[in-house]
Amino acid sequence: MKKFLTICLLLISVTAIHAQDVKMNDYVSKLMAKMTVDEKIGQLNLVIPGGAVTGTVVSKDVDNKIRQGNVGGLFGITGPDKVRQAQDIAVKDSRLHIPLIFGLDVIHGHRTMFPIPLGLSCSWDTVLIEKSARIAAREASADGLAWAFSPMVDIARDPRWGRVSEGSGEDPYLGSRIAAAMVRGYQGKDLGNTETVMACVKHFALYGGSEAGREYNTVDMSRIKMYQYYLPPYKAAIDAGCGTVMSSFNEIDGIPATGNRWLLTDLLRNQWKFNGMVVSDYTSLSEMEAHGMGDLSANSALALHAGLDMDMVSEGYLNTLKKSLQSGKITQKEIDQACRRVLEAKYKLGLFKDPYNRMNTERAIKELLSPDNRKMAREVAAHSFVLLKNNDQLLPLKKSGTIALVGPLADNHRNMLGTWSVSGDPAKSVTVIEGIKNVAHDVNIIYAKGANISDDSMLVFRTNKLGIEIEPESRTAEAMIDEAVAAANKADVVVAVVGEAADMSGESSSRGEITIPESQENLLKALVKTGKPVVVVLFNGRPLILKWENDHVGAILDAWFPGTEAGNAIADVLFGEYNPSGKLSMTFPLIISSNPDLSGLR
């Protein structure tokens, strides 16, 4: 009887889903019948306005393009009031009043930042990870957004590649479980629920297999390696119901993913039965020209034929597809197919019923950075930490005595959040020194910066492009180290908070030398010479080479980039409030190697 009831409920559910699909198809078909070719092409155009929180290329004359029906969506802006202003133009001033879809890079939290994804993966706790995505969705949707460019599920085995920070490491099984959990967290059970956002699995596909860990590079691998190691997490996200897919920058078999029909149609749609929307990565359509694929017009036609529905920022579709249609390079059916998928995504999100359904100022005030959200961020962060070394039970520390708290990341708000924290507020983050004061009230703290994050002027310039993360002092390196040594000599134990700045990892942040910067290495060597026990708290967006550290310091706690509650979570672990349970999801290499795949080095 129980089995019979289960089957009946399943049939009812399938029937209801089919009815919803029929209703959506009817609505979209009637709308498309009213649309001109220009308006259909306009729906395929995703732009970023000036003043946005992400990106370097800015779209021009956005308001007028919206009025003319030449924009399908916006990304890079947040806040109910700002988003509402743009939506007003679309639904009040355009001919057919088609609402915009608003998206953003919600990678590891929205306002409340959780650990970077690589850190999250080290918890191996998919329930906790799903909860973090659920909170991110609630915050993002309260802030006017309906679409999250996440999860990033690229399997990566070369720590020199900067974007390992955004993924879940090197194991396809773990990566698949996390991909599905993130999709469930973002989308919930019903995208019509205004506390959800539509997920966008990226970067499709094989981006993490780029040669030698170089950004935007070629990928060349066998089908066995592809299907066994790299494709499973994307498939898991699709199977979990992910609404959209983002194409990657890299080539596959000599053809960029954004214009690769085998990838976007044969594999994604025909083999995997994906029926959602595919969007390009940021200008990846126009960047196909650098791969020798032709000019913008040729690449736009190639991408449309391949199965790309929406063009992010390049505006190749907007400016070339109509001419390509007239010259027979593309068909009306291809334009209609892409337009339908964009409109269906909006329909599923309930935007045609209420274009303003995720623009609630009162909910934003209540939801963003709420005490409950911060409490969960603290818990998740503590679960992500990996205790790499702990000689003679140096940890946990006593909540008494004197600690020399040393290092350029010990009292630094900005670098608590990590890369891709576009909506995070560094001023709201908890530093390590603040966290220790919050958890261990009776501990005497002697603080010394000890070193700059880096003294390499070129690295400093590169890292600070997206905001000041490294602030070199005018004092000499020797003077800073002397101050730190003096603090160590007065303390019972040294806690050295060292590692990378936030954007020393992330997009366009590949590194050939994956060690702690020399300025900080010199600091650690001086601290060890004092003979005092040294605990290293490591901030990093990738596995680093830690041979010297492993040989000489007493304990190493890898905190990755823990997010808004960084300092509190670190203090919880340092003083035994939580026993660190994280396990590595990516190999730490012993030496630098020219081998693109470092996964075998221990």
Tab-separated table of N, CA and C in Angstrom, residues 379-476:
chain	number	residue	atom	x	y	z
A	379	GLU	N	30.289	29.189	12.100
A	379	GLU	CA	30.300	27.736	12.218
A	379	GLU	C	30.902	27.081	10.976
A	380	VAL	N	30.470	27.548	9.800
A	380	VAL	CA	30.970	26.970	8.552
A	380	VAL	C	32.473	27.194	8.419
A	381	ALA	N	32.927	28.379	8.769
A	381	ALA	CA	34.357	28.681	8.671
A	381	ALA	C	35.180	27.743	9.540
A	382	ALA	N	34.761	27.555	10.789
A	382	ALA	CA	35.510	26.675	11.687
A	382	ALA	C	35.580	25.252	11.131
A	383	HIS	N	34.499	24.803	10.473
A	383	HIS	CA	34.481	23.459	9.903
A	383	HIS	C	35.393	23.325	8.682
A	384	SER	N	35.765	24.440	8.081
A	384	SER	CA	36.575	24.383	6.858
A	384	SER	C	38.075	24.338	7.136
A	385	PHE	N	38.506	24.675	8.347
A	385	PHE	CA	39.929	24.762	8.656
A	385	PHE	C	40.568	23.371	8.701
A	386	VAL	N	41.803	23.317	8.221
A	386	VAL	CA	42.554	22.057	8.217
A	386	VAL	C	43.802	22.221	9.087
A	387	LEU	N	43.927	21.365	10.075
A	387	LEU	CA	45.115	21.377	10.922
A	387	LEU	C	46.199	20.572	10.219
A	388	LEU	N	47.129	21.265	9.587
A	388	LEU	CA	48.171	20.603	8.803
A	388	LEU	C	49.282	20.026	9.669
A	389	LYS	N	49.503	20.615	10.834
A	389	LYS	CA	50.565	20.137	11.722
A	389	LYS	C	50.259	20.600	13.144
A	390	ASN	N	50.584	19.742	14.113
A	390	ASN	CA	50.386	20.130	15.523
A	390	ASN	C	51.333	19.319	16.408
A	391	ASN	N	52.605	19.710	16.413
A	391	ASN	CA	53.614	19.004	17.202
A	391	ASN	C	53.391	19.214	18.694
A	392	ASP	N	53.546	18.136	19.458
A	392	ASP	CA	53.504	18.200	20.920
A	392	ASP	C	52.235	18.872	21.439
A	393	GLN	N	51.139	18.711	20.692
A	393	GLN	CA	49.843	19.282	21.101
A	393	GLN	C	49.970	20.767	21.448
A	394	LEU	N	50.674	21.485	20.596
A	394	LEU	CA	50.810	22.932	20.793
A	394	LEU	C	49.446	23.610	20.791
A	395	LEU	N	48.558	23.124	19.950
A	395	LEU	CA	47.172	23.592	19.945
A	395	LEU	C	46.305	22.552	20.642
A	396	PRO	N	45.269	22.954	21.352
A	396	PRO	CA	44.770	24.326	21.507
A	396	PRO	C	45.592	25.145	22.497
A	397	LEU	N	45.533	26.449	22.318
A	397	LEU	CA	46.238	27.359	23.203
A	397	LEU	C	45.455	27.575	24.486
A	398	LYS	N	46.164	27.958	25.537
A	398	LYS	CA	45.524	28.301	26.806
A	398	LYS	C	44.909	29.700	26.705
A	399	LYS	N	43.823	29.889	27.427
A	399	LYS	CA	43.173	31.204	27.447
A	399	LYS	C	43.766	32.079	28.555
A	400	SER	N	45.075	32.017	28.650
A	400	SER	CA	45.791	32.827	29.637
A	400	SER	C	47.210	33.038	29.132
A	401	GLY	N	47.968	33.857	29.834
A	401	GLY	CA	49.341	34.109	29.433
A	401	GLY	C	49.436	35.169	28.354
A	402	THR	N	50.593	35.203	27.691
A	402	THR	CA	50.879	36.246	26.701
A	402	THR	C	51.121	35.628	25.335
A	403	ILE	N	50.454	36.168	24.339
A	403	ILE	CA	50.607	35.724	22.958
A	403	ILE	C	51.200	36.859	22.139
A	404	ALA	N	52.237	36.559	21.377
A	404	ALA	CA	52.722	37.504	20.376
A	404	ALA	C	51.944	37.220	19.093
A	405	LEU	N	51.059	38.126	18.732
A	405	LEU	CA	50.265	37.978	17.511
A	405	LEU	C	50.958	38.775	16.415
A	406	VAL	N	51.493	38.059	15.433
A	406	VAL	CA	52.395	38.659	14.462
A	406	VAL	C	51.915	38.339	13.050
A	407	GLY	N	52.182	39.259	12.135
A	407	GLY	CA	51.907	38.980	10.728
A	407	GLY	C	51.024	40.013	10.075
A	408	PRO	N	51.191	40.233	8.774
A	408	PRO	CA	50.458	41.277	8.061
A	408	PRO	C	48.971	40.971	7.894
A	409	LEU	N	48.539	39.741	8.200
A	409	LEU	CA	47.129	39.393	8.063
A	409	LEU	C	46.432	39.244	9.412
A	410	ALA	N	47.121	39.608	10.480
A	410	ALA	CA	46.546	39.453	11.814
A	410	ALA	C	45.531	40.538	12.145
A	411	ASP	N	45.718	41.705	11.581
A	411	ASP	CA	44.814	42.828	11.861
A	411	ASP	C	44.461	43.508	10.545
A	412	ASN	N	43.799	42.749	9.660
A	412	ASN	CA	43.562	43.194	8.294
A	412	ASN	C	42.146	42.796	7.891
A	413	HIS	N	41.239	43.744	7.826
A	413	HIS	CA	39.838	43.454	7.516
A	413	HIS	C	39.661	42.970	6.077
A	414	ARG	N	40.293	43.640	5.126
A	414	ARG	CA	40.023	43.355	3.720
A	414	ARG	C	40.331	41.915	3.346
A	415	ASN	N	41.410	41.391	3.830
A	415	ASN	CA	41.843	40.076	3.371
A	415	ASN	C	41.205	38.909	4.110
A	416	MET	N	40.260	39.190	4.981
A	416	MET	CA	39.509	38.106	5.621
A	416	MET	C	38.543	37.447	4.643
A	417	LEU	N	38.059	38.210	3.665
A	417	LEU	CA	36.957	37.757	2.817
A	417	LEU	C	37.400	36.877	1.660
A	418	GLY	N	38.591	37.077	1.152
A	418	GLY	CA	39.062	36.283	0.026
A	418	GLY	C	38.605	36.835	-1.305
A	419	THR	N	39.048	36.179	-2.366
A	419	THR	CA	38.702	36.599	-3.715
A	419	THR	C	37.219	36.375	-3.988
A	420	TRP	N	36.692	37.063	-4.999
A	420	TRP	CA	35.291	36.939	-5.411
A	420	TRP	C	34.335	37.183	-4.247
A	421	SER	N	34.603	38.238	-3.510
A	421	SER	CA	33.691	38.655	-2.439
A	421	SER	C	33.107	40.010	-2.819
A	422	VAL	N	32.517	40.064	-4.029
A	422	VAL	CA	32.175	41.342	-4.651
A	422	VAL	C	31.178	42.156	-3.842
A	423	SER	N	30.277	41.503	-3.109
A	423	SER	CA	29.278	42.239	-2.330
A	423	SER	C	29.603	42.264	-0.845
A	424	GLY	N	30.714	41.651	-0.471
A	424	GLY	CA	31.099	41.649	0.932
A	424	GLY	C	31.643	42.998	1.362
A	425	ASP	N	31.463	43.312	2.611
A	425	ASP	CA	31.944	44.574	3.173
A	425	ASP	C	33.102	44.274	4.113
A	426	PRO	N	34.339	44.587	3.698
A	426	PRO	CA	35.489	44.292	4.554
A	426	PRO	C	35.372	44.904	5.945
A	427	ALA	N	34.720	46.060	6.034
A	427	ALA	CA	34.596	46.725	7.325
A	427	ALA	C	33.764	45.904	8.308
A	428	LYS	N	32.933	45.005	7.782
A	428	LYS	CA	32.078	44.179	8.647
A	428	LYS	C	32.745	42.850	9.006
A	429	SER	N	33.941	42.609	8.490
A	429	SER	CA	34.623	41.348	8.790
A	429	SER	C	35.324	41.426	10.141
A	430	VAL	N	35.520	40.269	10.744
A	430	VAL	CA	36.181	40.165	12.051
A	430	VAL	C	37.627	39.736	11.825
A	431	THR	N	38.578	40.535	12.280
A	431	THR	CA	39.990	40.204	12.111
A	431	THR	C	40.429	39.184	13.154
A	432	VAL	N	41.619	38.653	12.981
A	432	VAL	CA	42.131	37.644	13.909
A	432	VAL	C	42.341	38.240	15.293
A	433	ILE	N	42.894	39.429	15.359
A	433	ILE	CA	43.122	40.036	16.675
A	433	ILE	C	41.795	40.309	17.378
A	434	GLU	N	40.788	40.711	16.617
A	434	GLU	CA	39.466	40.945	17.208
A	434	GLU	C	38.855	39.636	17.688
A	435	GLY	N	39.017	38.578	16.885
A	435	GLY	CA	38.465	37.292	17.268
A	435	GLY	C	39.092	36.743	18.536
A	436	ILE	N	40.402	36.878	18.675
A	436	ILE	CA	41.078	36.393	19.887
A	436	ILE	C	40.597	37.168	21.104
A	437	LYS	N	40.420	38.450	20.945
A	437	LYS	CA	39.909	39.257	22.063
A	437	LYS	C	38.485	38.849	22.432
A	438	ASN	N	37.709	38.444	21.434
A	438	ASN	CA	36.329	38.033	21.696
A	438	ASN	C	36.236	36.688	22.406
A	439	VAL	N	37.179	35.794	22.106
A	439	VAL	CA	37.103	34.422	22.615
A	439	VAL	C	37.956	34.208	23.866
A	440	ALA	N	39.133	34.805	23.905
A	440	ALA	CA	40.070	34.592	25.020
A	440	ALA	C	40.291	35.920	25.739
A	441	HIS	N	39.372	36.248	26.618
A	441	HIS	CA	39.364	37.578	27.237
A	441	HIS	C	40.573	37.837	28.130
A	442	ASP	N	41.124	36.782	28.709
A	442	ASP	CA	42.201	36.970	29.685
A	442	ASP	C	43.594	36.868	29.077
A	443	VAL	N	43.674	36.655	27.782
A	443	VAL	CA	44.977	36.548	27.130
A	443	VAL	C	45.568	37.938	26.902
A	444	ASN	N	46.848	38.083	27.227
A	444	ASN	CA	47.563	39.328	26.937
A	444	ASN	C	48.136	39.231	25.522
A	445	ILE	N	47.754	40.171	24.657
A	445	ILE	CA	48.172	40.135	23.258
A	445	ILE	C	49.203	41.231	22.999
A	446	ILE	N	50.346	40.838	22.453
A	446	ILE	CA	51.322	41.808	21.961
A	446	ILE	C	51.307	41.703	20.436
A	447	TYR	N	50.864	42.741	19.782
A	447	TYR	CA	50.717	42.687	18.322
A	447	TYR	C	51.892	43.377	17.619
A	448	ALA	N	52.361	42.765	16.532
A	448	ALA	CA	53.350	43.385	15.651
A	448	ALA	C	53.073	42.909	14.230
A	449	LYS	N	53.042	43.839	13.306
A	449	LYS	CA	52.774	43.457	11.913
A	449	LYS	C	53.874	42.566	11.368
A	450	GLY	N	55.131	42.903	11.612
A	450	GLY	CA	56.242	42.022	11.287
A	450	GLY	C	56.752	42.058	9.860
A	451	ALA	N	55.852	42.274	8.901
A	451	ALA	CA	56.262	42.278	7.492
A	451	ALA	C	55.100	42.776	6.645
A	452	ASN	N	55.421	43.226	5.464
A	452	ASN	CA	54.385	43.472	4.471
A	452	ASN	C	53.951	42.125	3.894
A	453	ILE	N	52.746	42.069	3.350
A	453	ILE	CA	52.322	40.835	2.690
A	453	ILE	C	53.316	40.476	1.593
A	454	SER	N	53.764	41.487	0.866
A	454	SER	CA	54.813	41.285	-0.136
A	454	SER	C	55.580	42.579	-0.321
A	455	ASP	N	56.863	42.455	-0.598
A	455	ASP	CA	57.695	43.607	-0.940
A	455	ASP	C	57.963	43.679	-2.433
A	456	ASP	N	57.343	42.789	-3.187
A	456	ASP	CA	57.485	42.763	-4.637
A	456	ASP	C	56.542	43.799	-5.235
A	457	SER	N	57.083	44.884	-5.765
A	457	SER	CA	56.252	46.006	-6.219
A	457	SER	C	55.297	45.603	-7.340
A	458	MET	N	55.738	44.725	-8.229
A	458	MET	CA	54.864	44.296	-9.322
A	458	MET	C	53.706	43.443	-8.800
A	459	LEU	N	53.997	42.565	-7.855
A	459	LEU	CA	52.939	41.746	-7.269
A	459	LEU	C	51.960	42.615	-6.493
A	460	VAL	N	52.474	43.602	-5.786
A	460	VAL	CA	51.609	44.529	-5.045
A	460	VAL	C	50.691	45.277	-6.011
A	461	PHE	N	51.254	45.771	-7.103
A	461	PHE	CA	50.464	46.507	-8.096
A	461	PHE	C	49.372	45.623	-8.676
A	462	ARG	N	49.736	44.401	-9.027
A	462	ARG	CA	48.772	43.477	-9.626
A	462	ARG	C	47.662	43.111	-8.644
A	463	THR	N	48.036	42.842	-7.415
A	463	THR	CA	47.054	42.427	-6.411
A	463	THR	C	46.091	43.547	-6.069
A	464	ASN	N	46.567	44.779	-6.101
A	464	ASN	CA	45.741	45.918	-5.693
A	464	ASN	C	44.866	46.481	-6.804
A	465	LYS	N	44.815	45.817	-7.954
A	465	LYS	CA	44.031	46.338	-9.069
A	465	LYS	C	42.539	46.421	-8.756
A	466	LEU	N	42.051	45.518	-7.955
A	466	LEU	CA	40.624	45.492	-7.631
A	466	LEU	C	40.316	46.141	-6.287
A	467	GLY	N	41.303	46.786	-5.704
A	467	GLY	CA	41.138	47.407	-4.387
A	467	GLY	C	42.382	47.157	-3.558
A	468	ILE	N	42.628	48.025	-2.603
A	468	ILE	CA	43.860	47.957	-1.823
A	468	ILE	C	43.808	46.765	-0.860
A	469	GLU	N	44.657	45.783	-1.111
A	469	GLU	CA	44.779	44.616	-0.245
A	469	GLU	C	46.156	44.526	0.396
A	470	ILE	N	47.139	45.094	-0.272
A	470	ILE	CA	48.502	45.126	0.266
A	470	ILE	C	48.903	46.586	0.438
A	471	GLU	N	49.165	46.985	1.672
A	471	GLU	CA	49.550	48.364	1.976
A	471	GLU	C	50.965	48.373	2.546
A	472	PRO	N	51.965	48.450	1.693
A	472	PRO	CA	53.349	48.435	2.177
A	472	PRO	C	53.632	49.609	3.113
A	473	GLU	N	54.353	49.318	4.163
A	473	GLU	CA	54.720	50.367	5.110
A	473	GLU	C	56.019	51.046	4.685
A	474	SER	N	56.207	52.225	5.231
A	474	SER	CA	57.441	52.964	4.920
A	474	SER	C	58.625	52.448	5.727
A	475	ARG	N	58.336	51.737	6.809
A	475	ARG	CA	59.420	51.174	7.617
A	475	ARG	C	60.181	50.121	6.824
A	476	THR	N	61.420	49.923	7.177
A	476	THR	CA	62.211	48.896	6.507
A	476	THR	C	61.753	47.513	6.967
